[in-house]
């Protein structure tokens, strides 16, 4: 017996308009923001937007109901969804909403609270008398109560909300609390770690055996373990013991692969075309032969080879040196750069020893010793003999032995698409003297970024930096100014985007950039959503580089304005900018500059 199914698919429903009926309290544009279903547009052939998908529409109905409930409309419902032919093509989507009544809190009380006065605690609640009654507000208040009790060891506390009508549009809210008893940690057991050593997990725990069972610190411990990126899942489960007020803590992890080998190619307007291969292990153990995993160290080796640069790097970092929260790492490198200047090449061969210490959750101190050999070579024949480029090439190779220190403040809400917060870096270096070598200079740099969230998911960013370098003693090989590899430059994708790379600052008699001893720049930029994974940008950049140290006069000021796009693609984030100079100097006039980069900017 054979059964044949004959299917007539019919045309795809392409949405041209989405209209709402009954939305008396909310603007249509606010409702559209919470929906996955969108209207068709010019890029729909790529994004697949504009298709009517029943399962997605069901999710949208629930999202609309949740949106209304969190505006106080607890009874809101999507009562009907219909399609109507569009006069031109496709369909219009008609969504009918019954908003219901908007509810507010009439009276809020807490019963059963003995560890502190309810009168003291009530002002901390999100929902107060007169506030909108919302599921988000209820959830936030319940979490607040649980966190307060959990931080004091009352992990068995139970809170039950009771909602009763006070009038047609008001409710009374009572939180009934059964506190239970205070609990302490008996022991901590680790399970599921077949590769990762116990100590790597235990050192991330913010609680210890014998201490108070602080549930907020237990949650922090789980977050720390997940942030290691060693585990696909982490469960931290309390277990009762025979002793009242004593609990065991079971940490159950599900390990995942932590090693990777990547290769590929990239392009930017600075580096041009480049290929790379990288091998890294984020859970490395130098002493665990032959597996070399499980110790929580970070190992990385990377090779980059392209038209404008060649890089070879190998590094190893121990994030808990001798059992202390002190990161110690080492690096060996060779860098050869042709993109720094059209008239010479530069190479750096050396190593680095780095130490990093977190001081607070947002502040860290760093120190680094960096010995390296630096060469200036392949200088073009037309470079003047008195140019610093020619002088430094004749003096090559240099041996630079430098000590660097920095303080880093980072309170951004995300490293990838930052919407609020700030980042501040203060860096100083000194080379030569008792450290050895024939480069004798020092420098100081202050960088800052500040992000402000704006309506409609726009973000306003202010960014700037000031820096200065200077020679000391007899200078580097008797030259009274820092070598060109330590001078300061502006221009290009990372600062003044309307100018060619490193083309803002002092030049020699042939207009070749030679850098200066003082620099400052500032950027103002607004990004805004265009489509999912695509954001637009408008910006202005202003800055200068002056020859003398600590000279911040504006006589050499340069500035630009521009537009850009930010694309979140599978290959990584793509940043495209076009800047146009509105103030320039005689040596760096241009008709605008296009900048293209793949990768995150930290």
Coordinates of C-alpha atoms in Angstrom, one line a residue:
X1 CA 0.0 0.0 0.0
X2 CA 1.3 3.4 -0.9
X3 CA 0.2 6.8 0.4
X4 CA 0.8 9.8 -1.8
X5 CA 0.6 13.3 -0.3
X6 CA 0.0 16.1 -2.8
X7 CA 1.0 19.5 -1.4
X8 CA 0.1 22.9 -2.9
X9 CA 2.4 25.4 -1.2
X10 CA 0.9 28.6 -2.4
X11 CA 2.7 31.9 -2.5
X12 CA 5.0 33.1 0.3
X13 CA 3.4 35.8 2.5
X14 CA 5.6 38.9 2.3
X15 CA 4.6 41.6 4.9
X16 CA 4.5 45.1 3.6
X17 CA 2.9 46.8 6.6
X18 CA 2.1 45.9 10.3
X19 CA -0.8 47.7 11.7
X20 CA -2.2 47.6 15.3
X21 CA -5.8 48.0 16.5
X22 CA -6.7 48.8 20.1
X23 CA -3.3 50.1 21.1
X24 CA -4.6 53.3 22.8
X25 CA -1.8 53.7 25.3
X26 CA 1.3 52.6 23.3
X27 CA 2.8 53.9 20.1
X28 CA 3.0 51.4 17.2
X29 CA 6.8 51.9 16.9
X30 CA 7.2 50.8 20.5
X31 CA 5.3 47.6 19.8
X32 CA 7.2 46.9 16.6
X33 CA 10.5 47.0 18.6
X34 CA 9.5 43.9 20.7
X35 CA 8.5 41.8 17.7
X36 CA 10.7 39.5 15.6
X37 CA 8.3 39.7 12.7
X38 CA 9.3 42.7 10.5
X39 CA 8.2 44.3 7.3
X40 CA 10.0 43.7 4.0
X41 CA 12.9 46.0 3.0
X42 CA 15.6 46.3 0.4
X43 CA 17.9 43.9 2.2
X44 CA 15.2 41.2 2.8
X45 CA 16.9 38.9 0.2
X46 CA 19.8 38.7 2.7
X47 CA 18.1 39.1 6.1
X48 CA 14.9 37.1 5.2
X49 CA 12.9 39.9 6.9
X50 CA 9.3 40.3 5.9
X51 CA 8.2 36.7 5.9
X52 CA 5.2 35.7 7.9
X53 CA 6.3 32.7 10.0
X54 CA 3.5 31.3 12.3
X55 CA 5.8 30.0 15.0
X56 CA 7.5 33.4 15.1
X57 CA 4.2 35.2 15.2
X58 CA 3.2 33.1 18.3
X59 CA 6.4 34.3 20.0
X60 CA 5.5 37.9 19.0
X61 CA 2.1 37.7 20.6
X62 CA 3.6 36.5 23.9
X63 CA 6.2 39.3 23.6
X64 CA 3.5 41.9 23.1
X65 CA 1.5 40.6 26.1
X66 CA 4.6 40.7 28.3
X67 CA 5.4 44.2 27.1
X68 CA 1.9 45.4 28.1
X69 CA 2.0 43.6 31.4
X70 CA 5.3 45.4 32.3
X71 CA 3.4 48.6 31.7
X72 CA 0.8 47.7 34.3
X73 CA -1.8 46.1 31.9
X74 CA -2.0 42.7 33.6
X75 CA -5.0 41.6 31.6
X76 CA -3.7 42.6 28.1
X77 CA -4.2 40.1 25.3
X78 CA -3.6 39.8 21.6
X79 CA -7.1 38.9 20.5
X80 CA -6.7 38.6 16.7
X81 CA -4.1 38.4 14.0
X82 CA -5.2 38.8 10.4
X83 CA -3.6 39.3 7.0
X84 CA -5.1 41.6 4.3
X85 CA -3.8 41.9 0.7
X86 CA -1.6 45.0 0.2
X87 CA -2.8 47.1 -2.8
X88 CA 0.7 46.9 -4.4
X89 CA 2.0 43.4 -3.4
X90 CA 2.3 41.1 -0.4
X91 CA 0.1 41.5 2.6
X92 CA -0.6 43.8 5.6
X93 CA -0.6 42.3 9.0
X94 CA -3.4 43.5 11.3
X95 CA -2.9 42.8 15.1
X96 CA -5.8 43.5 17.4
X97 CA -5.0 44.2 21.1
X98 CA -7.3 44.4 24.1
X99 CA -5.2 46.5 26.6
X100 CA -7.5 46.1 29.6
X101 CA -7.0 48.1 32.8
X102 CA -3.7 49.6 34.0
X103 CA -3.1 48.5 37.6
X104 CA -1.1 50.3 40.3
X105 CA 0.0 49.3 43.8
X106 CA -2.3 50.7 46.5
X107 CA -0.5 49.3 49.6
X108 CA 2.7 47.3 50.1
X109 CA 3.5 45.4 53.3
X110 CA 6.0 42.7 54.4
X111 CA 5.0 40.1 57.1
X112 CA 7.4 37.7 58.9
X113 CA 10.6 39.8 58.5
X114 CA 12.6 39.7 61.7
X115 CA 16.3 40.1 60.7
X116 CA 15.6 43.8 59.9
X117 CA 12.8 46.3 60.2
X118 CA 10.3 46.1 57.3
X119 CA 10.0 49.9 57.5
X120 CA 13.8 50.1 56.7
X121 CA 13.6 47.5 54.0
X122 CA 10.5 48.7 52.1
X123 CA 12.1 51.8 50.5
X124 CA 14.5 49.4 48.7
X125 CA 11.7 47.8 46.8
X126 CA 11.1 48.6 43.1
X127 CA 7.3 48.7 43.5
X128 CA 6.0 51.3 46.0
X129 CA 2.5 52.5 46.7
X130 CA 1.4 54.3 43.6
X131 CA 3.8 52.4 41.3
X132 CA 2.6 50.4 38.3
X133 CA 2.0 46.7 39.2
X134 CA 4.2 44.7 36.8
X135 CA 5.6 41.2 36.6
X136 CA 9.1 42.6 36.2
X137 CA 8.6 44.7 39.4
X138 CA 7.3 41.7 41.2
X139 CA 10.3 39.6 40.1
X140 CA 12.8 42.3 41.0
X141 CA 11.3 42.7 44.5
X142 CA 11.3 38.9 45.1
X143 CA 14.9 38.7 44.0
X144 CA 15.8 41.6 46.3
X145 CA 14.2 39.9 49.3
X146 CA 16.0 36.6 48.4
X147 CA 19.3 38.3 47.9
X148 CA 19.1 40.2 51.3
X149 CA 18.3 37.0 53.1
X150 CA 20.7 34.9 51.1
X151 CA 23.6 37.3 51.8
X152 CA 23.0 36.7 55.5
X153 CA 22.9 32.9 55.2
X154 CA 19.1 32.3 55.2
X155 CA 19.2 30.2 52.0
X156 CA 16.0 28.2 53.1
X157 CA 14.0 31.4 53.3
X158 CA 10.6 31.2 51.5
X159 CA 8.7 34.3 50.4
X160 CA 5.2 34.2 49.0
X161 CA 3.5 37.2 47.4
X162 CA -0.2 37.8 47.9
X163 CA -2.1 40.1 45.6
X164 CA -5.6 41.3 46.3
X165 CA -7.8 43.9 44.6
X166 CA -8.1 47.3 46.4
X167 CA -10.2 48.9 43.7
X168 CA -11.0 48.5 40.0
X169 CA -7.4 49.6 39.1
X170 CA -5.4 49.1 42.3
X171 CA -4.0 46.1 44.1
X172 CA -2.7 45.5 47.6
X173 CA 0.6 43.5 47.7
X174 CA 1.8 41.5 50.7
X175 CA 5.1 39.5 50.9
X176 CA 4.8 36.7 53.4
X177 CA 8.2 35.5 54.6
X178 CA 9.3 32.3 56.4
X179 CA 12.9 33.1 57.3
X180 CA 14.2 29.6 58.4
X181 CA 17.6 29.4 60.0
X182 CA 21.0 30.7 59.1
X183 CA 23.3 28.2 57.3
X184 CA 27.0 27.7 57.1
X185 CA 29.1 25.8 54.6
X186 CA 30.3 22.4 55.7
X187 CA 32.4 21.3 52.7
X188 CA 32.8 22.1 49.0
X189 CA 32.8 19.1 46.6
X190 CA 33.9 19.4 43.0
X191 CA 32.5 17.0 40.4
X192 CA 32.7 16.5 36.6
X193 CA 36.2 17.9 36.1
X194 CA 38.1 15.2 34.3
X195 CA 40.7 17.5 32.9
X196 CA 40.7 20.7 35.0
X197 CA 42.5 20.5 38.3
X198 CA 40.4 21.0 41.5
X199 CA 42.5 23.9 42.6
X200 CA 41.7 25.8 39.4
X201 CA 38.0 25.6 40.3
X202 CA 38.3 26.1 44.0
X203 CA 40.4 29.3 43.7
X204 CA 37.5 30.9 41.8
X205 CA 35.1 30.3 44.7
X206 CA 34.1 33.4 46.7
X207 CA 33.0 31.2 49.6
X208 CA 35.0 28.8 51.7
X209 CA 34.2 25.8 54.1
X210 CA 33.2 27.0 57.5
X211 CA 32.0 30.4 56.2
X212 CA 28.5 31.8 56.0
X213 CA 26.4 30.4 53.2
X214 CA 26.1 33.7 51.3
X215 CA 24.0 32.9 48.3
X216 CA 25.1 36.1 46.5
X217 CA 28.7 35.0 46.8
X218 CA 27.7 31.5 45.6
X219 CA 26.2 33.1 42.5
X220 CA 29.3 35.2 42.0
X221 CA 31.4 31.9 42.2
X222 CA 29.3 30.3 39.5
X223 CA 29.7 33.4 37.3
X224 CA 33.5 33.4 37.8
X225 CA 33.6 29.7 36.8
X226 CA 31.5 30.3 33.7
X227 CA 33.7 33.3 32.7
X228 CA 36.8 31.0 32.6
X229 CA 35.2 29.6 29.4
X230 CA 36.3 26.1 30.4
X231 CA 32.8 24.7 31.1
X232 CA 29.6 24.5 29.1
X233 CA 27.6 24.3 32.3
X234 CA 28.2 25.0 36.0
X235 CA 25.7 24.1 38.7
X236 CA 26.4 25.1 42.4
X237 CA 23.9 23.0 44.4
X238 CA 23.4 23.1 48.2
X239 CA 23.0 19.8 50.0
X240 CA 21.6 19.3 53.5
X241 CA 23.7 17.5 56.2
X242 CA 22.7 15.8 59.4
X243 CA 23.6 19.0 61.3
X244 CA 20.9 21.8 61.1
X245 CA 22.4 25.0 59.7
X246 CA 25.2 23.2 57.9
X247 CA 25.2 22.6 54.2
X248 CA 27.6 21.0 51.7
X249 CA 28.2 22.8 48.5
X250 CA 28.4 20.7 45.3
X251 CA 30.1 22.3 42.4
X252 CA 29.2 20.3 39.2
X253 CA 30.9 21.3 36.0
X254 CA 30.5 20.1 32.4
X255 CA 33.9 20.6 30.7
X256 CA 34.2 21.7 27.0
X257 CA 37.1 22.0 24.6
X258 CA 39.5 24.8 25.5
X259 CA 42.0 24.4 22.8
X260 CA 41.7 25.7 19.2
X261 CA 43.6 26.1 16.0
X262 CA 42.4 28.8 13.7
X263 CA 43.7 30.1 10.3
X264 CA 42.3 32.6 7.9
X265 CA 42.8 35.9 6.1
X266 CA 41.8 39.5 6.8
X267 CA 42.1 43.0 5.4
X268 CA 42.3 46.5 6.7
X269 CA 43.3 49.8 5.1
X270 CA 46.3 49.9 7.4
X271 CA 47.6 46.3 7.2
X272 CA 46.3 45.5 3.7
X273 CA 45.8 41.8 3.0
X274 CA 47.1 39.4 5.7
X275 CA 46.9 35.7 6.5
X276 CA 47.2 34.2 9.9
X277 CA 47.4 30.9 11.8
X278 CA 46.9 30.7 15.6
X279 CA 47.0 27.9 18.1
X280 CA 45.8 28.6 21.7
X281 CA 44.9 26.7 24.8
X282 CA 43.1 28.6 27.5
X283 CA 43.3 25.8 30.1
X284 CA 47.0 25.0 29.7
X285 CA 49.4 23.2 32.1
X286 CA 53.1 23.5 31.3
X287 CA 53.9 20.6 33.6
X288 CA 51.2 18.1 32.5
X289 CA 53.1 16.2 29.8
X290 CA 51.9 15.1 27.2
X291 CA 48.4 16.6 27.5
X292 CA 49.4 20.0 28.7
X293 CA 45.8 20.8 29.9
X294 CA 44.0 21.4 33.2
X295 CA 46.2 24.0 35.0
X296 CA 44.3 27.1 34.1
X297 CA 47.3 28.7 32.3
X298 CA 46.9 30.5 28.9
X299 CA 49.1 29.5 26.0
X300 CA 49.0 31.2 22.6
X301 CA 51.1 31.2 19.5
X302 CA 50.2 33.2 16.4
X303 CA 51.8 33.8 13.0
X304 CA 50.6 36.6 10.7
X305 CA 52.1 37.1 7.2
X306 CA 50.9 39.7 4.8
X307 CA 51.9 42.3 2.3
X308 CA 52.5 45.0 4.9
X309 CA 53.5 43.0 8.0
X310 CA 55.0 39.8 9.4
X311 CA 54.3 38.8 13.0
X312 CA 55.4 35.8 15.1
X313 CA 54.3 35.6 18.7
X314 CA 54.3 32.9 21.5
X315 CA 53.1 33.6 25.0
X316 CA 52.3 31.9 28.3
X317 CA 50.3 33.4 31.2
X318 CA 49.8 32.0 34.7
X319 CA 46.7 33.9 36.1
X320 CA 47.2 32.7 39.7
X321 CA 51.0 33.0 40.4
X322 CA 52.0 30.9 43.4
X323 CA 48.4 30.6 44.4
X324 CA 47.8 34.4 44.5
X325 CA 45.4 36.4 42.3
X326 CA 48.4 37.7 40.5
X327 CA 48.8 37.2 36.7
X328 CA 52.3 36.6 35.5
X329 CA 53.1 36.0 31.8
X330 CA 55.9 35.9 29.3
X331 CA 56.0 36.6 25.6
X332 CA 58.5 36.2 22.7
X333 CA 57.9 38.1 19.5
X334 CA 59.1 39.2 16.1
X335 CA 57.3 42.0 14.3
X336 CA 58.2 43.4 10.9
X337 CA 56.1 46.3 9.7
X338 CA 56.0 47.9 6.2
X339 CA 52.8 50.0 6.8
X340 CA 54.3 52.4 9.4
X341 CA 55.8 54.6 6.6
X342 CA 56.0 54.5 2.8
X343 CA 59.7 55.3 3.0
X344 CA 61.1 52.8 5.5
X345 CA 60.5 49.4 7.3
X346 CA 60.7 48.6 10.9
X347 CA 61.3 45.3 12.8
X348 CA 61.1 44.5 16.5
X349 CA 62.6 41.3 18.0
X350 CA 62.3 40.7 21.7
X351 CA 60.3 39.5 24.6
X352 CA 58.3 40.7 27.6
X353 CA 57.6 39.8 31.2
X354 CA 54.2 40.9 32.4
X355 CA 52.5 41.2 35.8
X356 CA 48.8 42.1 36.3
X357 CA 47.1 42.6 39.6
X358 CA 43.3 43.3 40.0
X359 CA 42.9 46.0 42.7
X360 CA 39.0 46.2 42.6
X361 CA 36.4 44.6 40.3
X362 CA 37.0 47.5 37.8
X363 CA 40.6 48.6 38.5
X364 CA 43.8 46.7 37.7
X365 CA 47.5 47.5 37.8
X366 CA 50.0 46.3 35.2
X367 CA 53.8 46.2 35.0
X368 CA 56.0 45.0 32.1
X369 CA 59.7 44.6 31.4
X370 CA 60.3 44.6 27.7
X371 CA 63.8 44.1 26.1
X372 CA 63.8 44.3 22.3
X373 CA 66.0 45.0 19.3
X374 CA 64.6 47.6 16.9
X375 CA 65.8 48.1 13.3
X376 CA 64.9 50.9 10.8
X377 CA 65.8 49.6 7.3
X378 CA 65.0 49.7 3.6
X379 CA 65.0 53.5 3.7
X380 CA 64.2 55.0 0.3
X381 CA 67.0 56.9 -1.4
X382 CA 65.1 60.2 -1.6
X383 CA 64.9 60.6 2.2
X384 CA 67.1 63.7 3.3
X385 CA 70.3 62.9 5.1
X386 CA 69.2 65.1 8.1
X387 CA 65.9 63.4 8.4
X388 CA 65.4 61.5 11.7
X389 CA 64.4 58.6 9.5
X390 CA 67.9 58.5 7.9
X391 CA 69.6 59.2 11.2
X392 CA 67.8 56.4 13.0
X393 CA 68.4 54.0 10.2
X394 CA 72.1 54.7 10.3
X395 CA 72.1 54.1 14.1
X396 CA 70.2 50.8 13.8
X397 CA 69.9 48.4 15.3
X398 CA 68.8 49.9 18.6
X399 CA 68.5 47.8 21.8
X400 CA 65.7 49.1 24.0
X401 CA 65.3 47.9 27.6
X402 CA 62.1 49.4 29.0
X403 CA 59.9 49.2 32.0
X404 CA 56.2 49.9 31.6
X405 CA 53.5 50.5 34.2
X406 CA 49.8 51.2 33.8
X407 CA 46.5 51.6 35.7
X408 CA 43.4 50.4 33.9
X409 CA 39.8 51.3 34.9
X410 CA 37.1 49.5 32.9
X411 CA 33.4 49.7 33.8
X412 CA 31.9 49.1 30.3
X413 CA 28.7 47.1 30.2
X414 CA 30.1 45.1 27.2
X415 CA 33.4 44.7 25.5
X416 CA 31.8 44.2 22.1
X417 CA 28.9 46.6 21.7
X418 CA 29.3 49.1 24.6
X419 CA 26.2 51.2 25.4
X420 CA 27.2 52.7 28.7
X421 CA 30.2 52.9 31.1
X422 CA 33.8 54.2 30.8
X423 CA 37.3 53.0 30.3
X424 CA 40.4 54.9 31.5
X425 CA 44.1 53.9 31.0
X426 CA 47.1 55.6 32.4
X427 CA 50.4 54.3 31.0
X428 CA 54.0 55.3 31.7
X429 CA 57.3 53.9 30.4
X430 CA 61.0 54.5 30.8
X431 CA 63.9 53.0 28.8
X432 CA 67.6 52.9 29.4
X433 CA 69.7 54.0 32.4
X434 CA 70.0 51.2 34.9
X435 CA 67.9 49.0 32.6
X436 CA 70.6 49.0 30.0
X437 CA 70.3 49.4 26.2
X438 CA 71.0 52.5 24.1
X439 CA 67.5 54.0 24.0
X440 CA 67.0 56.5 26.7
X441 CA 63.6 58.0 26.8
X442 CA 60.3 58.0 28.8
X443 CA 56.7 58.8 28.1
X444 CA 53.2 59.1 29.6
X445 CA 49.8 58.5 28.0
X446 CA 46.3 59.0 29.4
X447 CA 43.4 57.5 27.4
X448 CA 39.7 57.7 28.2
X449 CA 36.4 56.5 26.7
X450 CA 32.9 57.3 27.9
X451 CA 29.6 55.9 26.6
X452 CA 26.1 57.3 27.0
X453 CA 22.9 55.4 26.0
X454 CA 20.5 57.4 24.0
X455 CA 16.9 56.8 22.9
X456 CA 16.1 54.3 20.1
X457 CA 19.2 52.3 21.0
X458 CA 21.6 55.0 19.9
X459 CA 25.0 55.3 21.7
X460 CA 27.0 58.5 22.1
X461 CA 30.8 57.9 22.6
X462 CA 33.4 60.4 23.7
X463 CA 37.0 59.2 23.3
X464 CA 40.3 61.0 23.7
X465 CA 44.0 60.7 24.7
X466 CA 46.9 62.9 25.6
X467 CA 50.5 61.8 25.5
X468 CA 54.1 63.0 25.7
X469 CA 57.6 61.5 25.2
X470 CA 61.0 62.9 26.0
X471 CA 64.7 61.9 26.0
X472 CA 66.8 61.9 29.1
X473 CA 70.5 61.6 29.9
X474 CA 72.5 61.7 26.6
X475 CA 69.5 60.6 24.6
X476 CA 69.5 57.5 22.4
X477 CA 72.9 57.0 20.8
X478 CA 73.6 60.7 21.5
X479 CA 70.5 62.0 19.6
X480 CA 68.6 64.5 21.8
X481 CA 65.1 63.4 20.6
X482 CA 63.4 60.0 21.0
X483 CA 63.9 57.6 18.0
X484 CA 61.1 57.7 15.4
X485 CA 59.7 54.4 16.8
X486 CA 58.9 56.1 20.1
X487 CA 57.6 59.3 18.6
X488 CA 53.9 60.1 18.6
X489 CA 51.7 60.0 15.5
X490 CA 48.0 60.5 14.6
X491 CA 45.9 59.8 11.6
X492 CA 44.1 56.7 10.4
X493 CA 41.3 54.3 11.5
X494 CA 42.0 54.5 15.3
X495 CA 42.0 58.3 15.8
X496 CA 41.8 61.0 13.0
X497 CA 39.9 59.0 10.4
X498 CA 39.9 61.7 7.7
X499 CA 43.7 61.6 7.4
X500 CA 46.1 59.0 6.1
X501 CA 47.7 56.7 8.6
X502 CA 50.2 58.5 10.8
X503 CA 50.0 61.6 8.6
X504 CA 49.1 64.1 11.3
X505 CA 52.2 65.6 13.0
X506 CA 55.7 66.9 12.2
X507 CA 57.3 66.0 8.8
X508 CA 60.8 66.3 7.4
X509 CA 61.7 68.5 4.4
X510 CA 60.2 65.9 2.0
X511 CA 56.9 65.8 4.0
X512 CA 57.7 62.3 5.4
X513 CA 56.0 61.9 8.8
X514 CA 58.6 61.8 11.6
X515 CA 56.3 62.0 14.7
X516 CA 56.4 64.5 17.6
X517 CA 56.8 64.6 21.3
X518 CA 53.3 65.7 22.3
X519 CA 49.9 64.6 21.0
X520 CA 46.3 65.0 21.9
X521 CA 43.0 64.0 20.2
X522 CA 39.3 63.7 20.9
X523 CA 36.5 61.9 19.1
X524 CA 32.7 62.3 19.4
X525 CA 30.7 59.6 17.7
X526 CA 27.0 58.5 17.6
X527 CA 26.0 55.0 16.4
X528 CA 22.5 54.0 15.7
X529 CA 20.7 50.8 14.5
X530 CA 19.8 50.5 10.9
X531 CA 19.0 46.8 10.6
X532 CA 19.7 43.8 12.9
X533 CA 23.5 43.4 13.0
X534 CA 24.0 46.7 11.1
X535 CA 24.6 50.1 12.8
X536 CA 25.4 53.5 11.3
X537 CA 27.8 56.1 12.7
X538 CA 28.4 59.8 12.4
X539 CA 31.6 61.2 14.0
X540 CA 34.1 64.0 14.3
X541 CA 37.7 63.7 15.2
X542 CA 40.1 66.5 16.3
X543 CA 43.8 66.4 17.3
X544 CA 47.4 67.5 16.9
X545 CA 51.0 66.3 17.3
X546 CA 53.6 68.9 18.3
X547 CA 57.4 68.6 18.1
X548 CA 58.2 69.6 21.7
X549 CA 57.5 67.6 24.8
X550 CA 54.5 68.8 26.9
X551 CA 53.5 71.3 24.2
X552 CA 49.7 71.2 23.9
X553 CA 49.2 74.4 21.8
X554 CA 46.5 74.2 19.1
X555 CA 48.4 75.8 16.3
X556 CA 48.7 72.4 14.4
X557 CA 45.1 71.3 15.0
X558 CA 43.6 69.0 12.5
X559 CA 39.9 67.9 12.3
X560 CA 37.5 65.8 10.3
X561 CA 33.9 64.7 10.1
X562 CA 32.5 61.5 8.7
X563 CA 30.1 58.7 8.5
X564 CA 30.5 54.9 9.0
X565 CA 28.9 51.5 9.4
X566 CA 29.3 48.7 11.9
X567 CA 28.5 45.2 10.7
X568 CA 28.2 42.2 12.9
X569 CA 29.1 39.4 10.4
X570 CA 29.9 35.7 10.9
X571 CA 33.6 36.5 10.0
X572 CA 33.7 39.0 12.8
X573 CA 32.7 42.6 13.3
X574 CA 33.4 44.9 10.3
X575 CA 34.0 48.6 10.8
X576 CA 33.8 50.9 7.8
X577 CA 34.4 54.7 8.1
X578 CA 34.8 57.6 5.7
X579 CA 36.3 60.8 7.1
X580 CA 36.6 64.2 5.4
X581 CA 39.2 66.8 6.7
X582 CA 37.6 70.1 7.7
X583 CA 40.9 71.5 9.1
X584 CA 44.3 70.4 8.0
X585 CA 47.8 71.5 7.5
X586 CA 49.7 72.2 4.2
X587 CA 51.4 68.8 4.2
X588 CA 48.3 66.6 4.9
X589 CA 45.5 67.9 2.8
X590 CA 43.3 65.2 1.3
X591 CA 39.9 64.6 -0.2
X592 CA 38.9 62.2 2.5
X593 CA 40.0 58.8 3.7
X594 CA 38.3 55.4 3.7
X595 CA 39.0 53.1 6.6
X596 CA 38.1 49.4 6.7
X597 CA 38.8 47.1 9.6
X598 CA 37.7 43.5 10.7
X599 CA 37.9 42.7 14.4
X600 CA 36.9 44.2 17.8
X601 CA 38.4 47.4 19.2
X602 CA 39.2 47.1 22.9

